PDB file of C-alpha atoms in Angstrom:
ATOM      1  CA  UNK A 272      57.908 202.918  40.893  1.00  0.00           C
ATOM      2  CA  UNK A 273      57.440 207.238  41.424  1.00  0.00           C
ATOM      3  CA  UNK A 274      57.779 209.195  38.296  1.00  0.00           C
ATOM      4  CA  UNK A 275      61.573 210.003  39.134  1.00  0.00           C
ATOM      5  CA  UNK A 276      62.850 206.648  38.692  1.00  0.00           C
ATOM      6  CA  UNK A 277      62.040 207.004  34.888  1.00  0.00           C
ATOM      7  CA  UNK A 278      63.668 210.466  34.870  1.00  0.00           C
ATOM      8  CA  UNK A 279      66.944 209.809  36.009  1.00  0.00           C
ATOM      9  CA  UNK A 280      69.307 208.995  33.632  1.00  0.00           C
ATOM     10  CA  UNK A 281      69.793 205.028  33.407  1.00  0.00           C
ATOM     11  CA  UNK A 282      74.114 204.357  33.786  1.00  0.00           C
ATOM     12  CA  UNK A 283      73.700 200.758  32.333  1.00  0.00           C
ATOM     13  CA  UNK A 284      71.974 202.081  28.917  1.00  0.00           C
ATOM     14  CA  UNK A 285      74.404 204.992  28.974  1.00  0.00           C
ATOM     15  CA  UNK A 286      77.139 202.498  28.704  1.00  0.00           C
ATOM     16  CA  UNK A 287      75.273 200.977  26.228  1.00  0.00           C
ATOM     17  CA  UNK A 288      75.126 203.634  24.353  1.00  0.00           C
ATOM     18  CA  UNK A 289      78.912 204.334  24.500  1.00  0.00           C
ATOM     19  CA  UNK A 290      79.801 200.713  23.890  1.00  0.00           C
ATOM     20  CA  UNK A 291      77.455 200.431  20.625  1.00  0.00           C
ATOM     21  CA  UNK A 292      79.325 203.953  19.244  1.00  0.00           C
ATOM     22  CA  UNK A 293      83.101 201.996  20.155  1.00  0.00           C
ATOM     23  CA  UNK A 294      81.545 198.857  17.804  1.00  0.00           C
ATOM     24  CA  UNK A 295      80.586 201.371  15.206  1.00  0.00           C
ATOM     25  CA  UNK A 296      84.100 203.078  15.146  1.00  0.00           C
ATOM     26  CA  UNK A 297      85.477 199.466  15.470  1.00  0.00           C
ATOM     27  CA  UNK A 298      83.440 198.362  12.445  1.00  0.00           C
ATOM     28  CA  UNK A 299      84.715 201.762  10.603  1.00  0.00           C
ATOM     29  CA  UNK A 300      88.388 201.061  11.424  1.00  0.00           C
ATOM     30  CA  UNK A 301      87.894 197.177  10.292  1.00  0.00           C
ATOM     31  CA  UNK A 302      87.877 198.385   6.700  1.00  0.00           C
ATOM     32  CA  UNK A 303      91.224 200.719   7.124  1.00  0.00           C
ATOM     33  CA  UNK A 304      93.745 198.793   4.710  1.00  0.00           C
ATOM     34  CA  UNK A 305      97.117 200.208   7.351  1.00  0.00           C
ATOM     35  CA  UNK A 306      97.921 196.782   9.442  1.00  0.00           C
ATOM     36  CA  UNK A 307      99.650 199.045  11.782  1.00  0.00           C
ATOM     37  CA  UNK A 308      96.605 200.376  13.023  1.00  0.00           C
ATOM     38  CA  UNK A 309      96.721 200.700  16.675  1.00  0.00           C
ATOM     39  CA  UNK A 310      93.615 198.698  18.701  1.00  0.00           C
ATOM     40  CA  UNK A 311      93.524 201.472  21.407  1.00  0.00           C
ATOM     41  CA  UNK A 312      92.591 203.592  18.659  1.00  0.00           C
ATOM     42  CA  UNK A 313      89.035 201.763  18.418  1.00  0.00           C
ATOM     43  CA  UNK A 314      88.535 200.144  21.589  1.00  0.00           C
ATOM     44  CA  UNK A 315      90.146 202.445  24.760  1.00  0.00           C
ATOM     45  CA  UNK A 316      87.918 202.695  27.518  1.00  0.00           C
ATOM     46  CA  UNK A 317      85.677 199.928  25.870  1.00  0.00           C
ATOM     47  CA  UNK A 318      83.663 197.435  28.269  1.00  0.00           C
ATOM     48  CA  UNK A 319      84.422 194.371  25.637  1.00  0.00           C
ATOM     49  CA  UNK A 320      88.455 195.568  26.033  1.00  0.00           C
ATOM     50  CA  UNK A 321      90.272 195.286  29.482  1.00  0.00           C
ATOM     51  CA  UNK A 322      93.066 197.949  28.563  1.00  0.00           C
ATOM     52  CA  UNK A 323      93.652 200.442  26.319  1.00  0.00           C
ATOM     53  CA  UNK A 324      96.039 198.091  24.898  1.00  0.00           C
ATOM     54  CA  UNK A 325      97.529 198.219  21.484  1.00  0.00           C
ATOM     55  CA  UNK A 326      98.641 196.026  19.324  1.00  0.00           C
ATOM     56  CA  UNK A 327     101.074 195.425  16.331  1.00  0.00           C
ATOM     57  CA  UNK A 328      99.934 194.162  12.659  1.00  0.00           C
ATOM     58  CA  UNK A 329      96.473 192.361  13.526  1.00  0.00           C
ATOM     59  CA  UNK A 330      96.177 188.761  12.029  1.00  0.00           C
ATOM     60  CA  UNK A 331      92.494 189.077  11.623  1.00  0.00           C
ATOM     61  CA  UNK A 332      93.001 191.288   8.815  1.00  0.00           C
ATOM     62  CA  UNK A 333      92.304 188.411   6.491  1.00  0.00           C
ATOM     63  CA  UNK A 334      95.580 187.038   6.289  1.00  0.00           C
ATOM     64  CA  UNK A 335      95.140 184.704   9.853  1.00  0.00           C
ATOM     65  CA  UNK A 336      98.933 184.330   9.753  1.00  0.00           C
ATOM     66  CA  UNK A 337     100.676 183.033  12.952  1.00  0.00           C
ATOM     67  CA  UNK A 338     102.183 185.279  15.060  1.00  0.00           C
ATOM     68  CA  UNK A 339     105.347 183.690  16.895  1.00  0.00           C
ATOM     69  CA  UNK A 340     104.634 180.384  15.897  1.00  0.00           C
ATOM     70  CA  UNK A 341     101.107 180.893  17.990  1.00  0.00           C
ATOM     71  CA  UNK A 342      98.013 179.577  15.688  1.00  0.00           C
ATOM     72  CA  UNK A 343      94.996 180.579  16.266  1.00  0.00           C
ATOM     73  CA  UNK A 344      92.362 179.022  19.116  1.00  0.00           C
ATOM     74  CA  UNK A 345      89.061 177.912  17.498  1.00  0.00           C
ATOM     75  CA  UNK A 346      85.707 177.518  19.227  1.00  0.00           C
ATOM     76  CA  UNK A 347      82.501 175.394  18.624  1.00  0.00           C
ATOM     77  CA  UNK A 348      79.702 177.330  17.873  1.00  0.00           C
ATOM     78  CA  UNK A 349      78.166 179.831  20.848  1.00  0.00           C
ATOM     79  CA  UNK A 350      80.829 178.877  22.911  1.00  0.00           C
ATOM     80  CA  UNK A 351      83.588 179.810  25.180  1.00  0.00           C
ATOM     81  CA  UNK A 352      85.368 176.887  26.291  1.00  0.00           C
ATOM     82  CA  UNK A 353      89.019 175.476  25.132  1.00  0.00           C
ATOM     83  CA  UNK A 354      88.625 172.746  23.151  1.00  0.00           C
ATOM     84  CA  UNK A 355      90.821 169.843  23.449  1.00  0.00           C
ATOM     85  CA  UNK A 356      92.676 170.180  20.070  1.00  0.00           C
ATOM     86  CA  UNK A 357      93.719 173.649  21.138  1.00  0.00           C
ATOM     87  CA  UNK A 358      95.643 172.367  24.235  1.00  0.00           C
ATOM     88  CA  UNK A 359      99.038 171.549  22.857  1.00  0.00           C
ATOM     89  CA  UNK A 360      98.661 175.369  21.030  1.00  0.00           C
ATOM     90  CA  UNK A 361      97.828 176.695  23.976  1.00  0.00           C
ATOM     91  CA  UNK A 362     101.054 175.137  25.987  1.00  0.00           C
ATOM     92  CA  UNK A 363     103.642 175.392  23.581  1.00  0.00           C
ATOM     93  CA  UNK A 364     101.744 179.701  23.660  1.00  0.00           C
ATOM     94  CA  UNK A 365     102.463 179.623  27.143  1.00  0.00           C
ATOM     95  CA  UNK A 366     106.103 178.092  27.315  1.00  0.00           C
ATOM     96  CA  UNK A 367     107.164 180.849  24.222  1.00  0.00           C
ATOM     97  CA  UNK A 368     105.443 183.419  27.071  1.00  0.00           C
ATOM     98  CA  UNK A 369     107.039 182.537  29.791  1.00  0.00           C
ATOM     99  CA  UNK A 370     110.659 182.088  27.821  1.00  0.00           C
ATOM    100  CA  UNK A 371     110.350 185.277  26.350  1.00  0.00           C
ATOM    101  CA  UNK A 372     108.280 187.858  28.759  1.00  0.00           C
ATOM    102  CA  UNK A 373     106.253 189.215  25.930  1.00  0.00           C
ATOM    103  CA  UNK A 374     102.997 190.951  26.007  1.00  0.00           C
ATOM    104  CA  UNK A 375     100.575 190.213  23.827  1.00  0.00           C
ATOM    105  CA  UNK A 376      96.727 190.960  23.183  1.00  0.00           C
ATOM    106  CA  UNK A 377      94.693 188.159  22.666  1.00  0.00           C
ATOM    107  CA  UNK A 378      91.515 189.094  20.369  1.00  0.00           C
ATOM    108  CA  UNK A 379      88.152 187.067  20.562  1.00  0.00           C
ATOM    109  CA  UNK A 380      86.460 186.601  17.332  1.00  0.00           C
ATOM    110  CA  UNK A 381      83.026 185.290  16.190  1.00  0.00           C
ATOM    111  CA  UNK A 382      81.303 184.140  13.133  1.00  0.00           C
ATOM    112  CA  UNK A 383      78.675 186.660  11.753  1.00  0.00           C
ATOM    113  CA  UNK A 384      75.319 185.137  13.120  1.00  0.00           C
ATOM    114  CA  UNK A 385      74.007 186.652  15.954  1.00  0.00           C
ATOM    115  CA  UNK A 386      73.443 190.970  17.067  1.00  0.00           C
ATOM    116  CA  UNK A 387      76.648 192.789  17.592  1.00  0.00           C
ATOM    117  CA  UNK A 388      76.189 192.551  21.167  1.00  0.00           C
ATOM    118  CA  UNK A 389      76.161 189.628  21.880  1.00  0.00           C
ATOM    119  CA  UNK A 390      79.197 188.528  19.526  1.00  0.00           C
ATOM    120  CA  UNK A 391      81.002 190.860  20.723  1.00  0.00           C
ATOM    121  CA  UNK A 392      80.102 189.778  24.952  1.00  0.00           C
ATOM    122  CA  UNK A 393      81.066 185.779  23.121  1.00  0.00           C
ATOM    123  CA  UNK A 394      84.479 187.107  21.504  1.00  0.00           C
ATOM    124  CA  UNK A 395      85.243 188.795  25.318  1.00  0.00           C
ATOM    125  CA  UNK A 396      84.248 185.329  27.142  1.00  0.00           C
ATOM    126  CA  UNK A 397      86.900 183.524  24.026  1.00  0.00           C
ATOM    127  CA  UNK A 398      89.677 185.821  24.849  1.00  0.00           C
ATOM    128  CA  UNK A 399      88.990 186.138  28.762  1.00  0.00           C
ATOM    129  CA  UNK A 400      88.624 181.976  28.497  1.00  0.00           C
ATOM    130  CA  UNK A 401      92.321 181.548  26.629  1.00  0.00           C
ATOM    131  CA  UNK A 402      94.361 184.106  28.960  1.00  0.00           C
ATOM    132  CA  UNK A 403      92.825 181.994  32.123  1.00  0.00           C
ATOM    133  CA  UNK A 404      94.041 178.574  30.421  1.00  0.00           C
ATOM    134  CA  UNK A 405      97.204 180.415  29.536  1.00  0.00           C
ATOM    135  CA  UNK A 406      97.189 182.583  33.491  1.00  0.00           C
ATOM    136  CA  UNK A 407      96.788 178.335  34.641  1.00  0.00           C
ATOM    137  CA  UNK A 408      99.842 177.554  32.755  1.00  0.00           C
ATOM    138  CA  UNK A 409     102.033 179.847  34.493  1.00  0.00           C
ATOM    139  CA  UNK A 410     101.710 183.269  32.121  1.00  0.00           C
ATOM    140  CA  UNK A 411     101.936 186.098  34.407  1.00  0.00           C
ATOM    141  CA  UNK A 412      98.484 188.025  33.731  1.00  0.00           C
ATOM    142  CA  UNK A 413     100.039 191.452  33.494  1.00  0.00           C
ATOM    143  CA  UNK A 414     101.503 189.735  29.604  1.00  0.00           C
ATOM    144  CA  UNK A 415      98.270 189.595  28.201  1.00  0.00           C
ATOM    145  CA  UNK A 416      95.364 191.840  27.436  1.00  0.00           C
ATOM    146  CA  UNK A 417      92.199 190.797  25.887  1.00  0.00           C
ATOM    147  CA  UNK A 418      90.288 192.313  23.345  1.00  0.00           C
ATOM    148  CA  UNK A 419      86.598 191.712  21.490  1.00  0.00           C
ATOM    149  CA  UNK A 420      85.820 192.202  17.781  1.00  0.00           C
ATOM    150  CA  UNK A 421      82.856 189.744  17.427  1.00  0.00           C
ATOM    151  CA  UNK A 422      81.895 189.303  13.997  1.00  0.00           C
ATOM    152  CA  UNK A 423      83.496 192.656  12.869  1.00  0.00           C
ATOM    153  CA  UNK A 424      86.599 191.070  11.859  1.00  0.00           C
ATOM    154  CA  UNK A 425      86.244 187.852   9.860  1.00  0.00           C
ATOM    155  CA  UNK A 426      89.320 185.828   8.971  1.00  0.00           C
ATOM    156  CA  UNK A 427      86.997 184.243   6.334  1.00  0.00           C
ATOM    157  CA  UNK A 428      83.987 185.520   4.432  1.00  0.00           C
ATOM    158  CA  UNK A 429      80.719 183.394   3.537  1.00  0.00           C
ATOM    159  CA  UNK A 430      77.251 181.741   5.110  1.00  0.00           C
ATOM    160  CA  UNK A 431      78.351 178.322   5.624  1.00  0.00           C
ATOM    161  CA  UNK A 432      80.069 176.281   8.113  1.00  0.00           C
ATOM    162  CA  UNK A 433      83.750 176.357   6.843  1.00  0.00           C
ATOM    163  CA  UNK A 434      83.824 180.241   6.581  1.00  0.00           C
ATOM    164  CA  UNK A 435      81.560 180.401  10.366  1.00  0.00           C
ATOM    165  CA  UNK A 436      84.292 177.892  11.909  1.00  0.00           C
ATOM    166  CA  UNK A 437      87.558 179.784  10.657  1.00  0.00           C
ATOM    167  CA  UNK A 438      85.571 182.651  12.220  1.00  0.00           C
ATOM    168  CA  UNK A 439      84.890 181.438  15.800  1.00  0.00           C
ATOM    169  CA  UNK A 440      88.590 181.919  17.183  1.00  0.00           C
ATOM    170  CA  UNK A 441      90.916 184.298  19.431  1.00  0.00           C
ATOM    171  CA  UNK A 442      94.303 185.609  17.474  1.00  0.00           C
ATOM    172  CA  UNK A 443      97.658 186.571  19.294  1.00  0.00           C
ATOM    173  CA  UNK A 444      98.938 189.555  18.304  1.00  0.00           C
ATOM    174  CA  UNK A 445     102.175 191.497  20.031  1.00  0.00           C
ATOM    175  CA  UNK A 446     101.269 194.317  22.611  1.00  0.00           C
ATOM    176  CA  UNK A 447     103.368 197.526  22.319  1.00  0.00           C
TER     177      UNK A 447
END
């Protein structure tokens, strides 16, 4: 490599750069008490979001409530895929979809081990993994956004397996 190859500005750390400063305004906004608080607001023009999307009162907030009768999807540990005991969620998710023409914003979560990084590329791979089972099932794709918040938005808090496994999940939540 010449000397000008370590002078140019590198895009990929750039983005880097902007992406850690989003998770540090996420992190910020994750202690606002307002549930009306507006995801866009943190996360536009985020790589770990794939709209500027908002959403309505956010069930991560520590009250992992269902929204529209849609509980939350829960993942083994470091991993993406649906497991089978979220299949019948996931289907009776899709036929309320397709009945009703919604739009909703599905958030991936994580537990708290692990960098921010790479929590927050795991909570994208959750959500991006339930709106393809949910795409397969007939939901149009333009009815669902997805959204990362890694580890910044527990829906329990504590170092053990019970608070890590409530943790490792993707939420619904209406667009607007």
């Amino acid at each position: 490599m010449n000397r000008e190859t370590f002078s140019q500005p590198n895009p990929i750390l750039s983005g880097l750069a902007l992406s850690v400063a989003a998770v540090m305004m996420i992190g910020l906004s994750g202690c606002a008490s307002s549930k009306d608080k507006e995801v866009s607001d943190t996360v536009a023009g985020s790589e770990f979001s794939d709209a500027g999307a908002t959403a309505g009162s956010s069930s991560s907030d520590n009250d992992d409530v269902e929204w529209a009768g849609i509980a939350p999807v829960f993942f083994d540990f470091d991993k993406s895929d649906i497991r089978s005991d979220a299949v019948p969620t996931l289907r009776g998710a899709s036929s309320k979809l397709k009945e009703g023409g919604m739009k909703i914003v599905i958030s991936g979560h994580t537990d708290n081990r692990g960098s921010e990084e790479y929590n927050l590329a795991l909570g994208e791979r959750r959500a991006a993994s339930v709106r393809r089972y949910l795409a397969n099932l007939g939901v149009a794709m333009d009815q669902m956004t997805i959204v990362s918040y890694g580890k910044l938005r527990p829906a329990a808090q504590g170092n053990n397996e019970e608070a890590w496994a409530l943790n490792r999940r993707a939420n619904f939540d209406l667009a607007q």
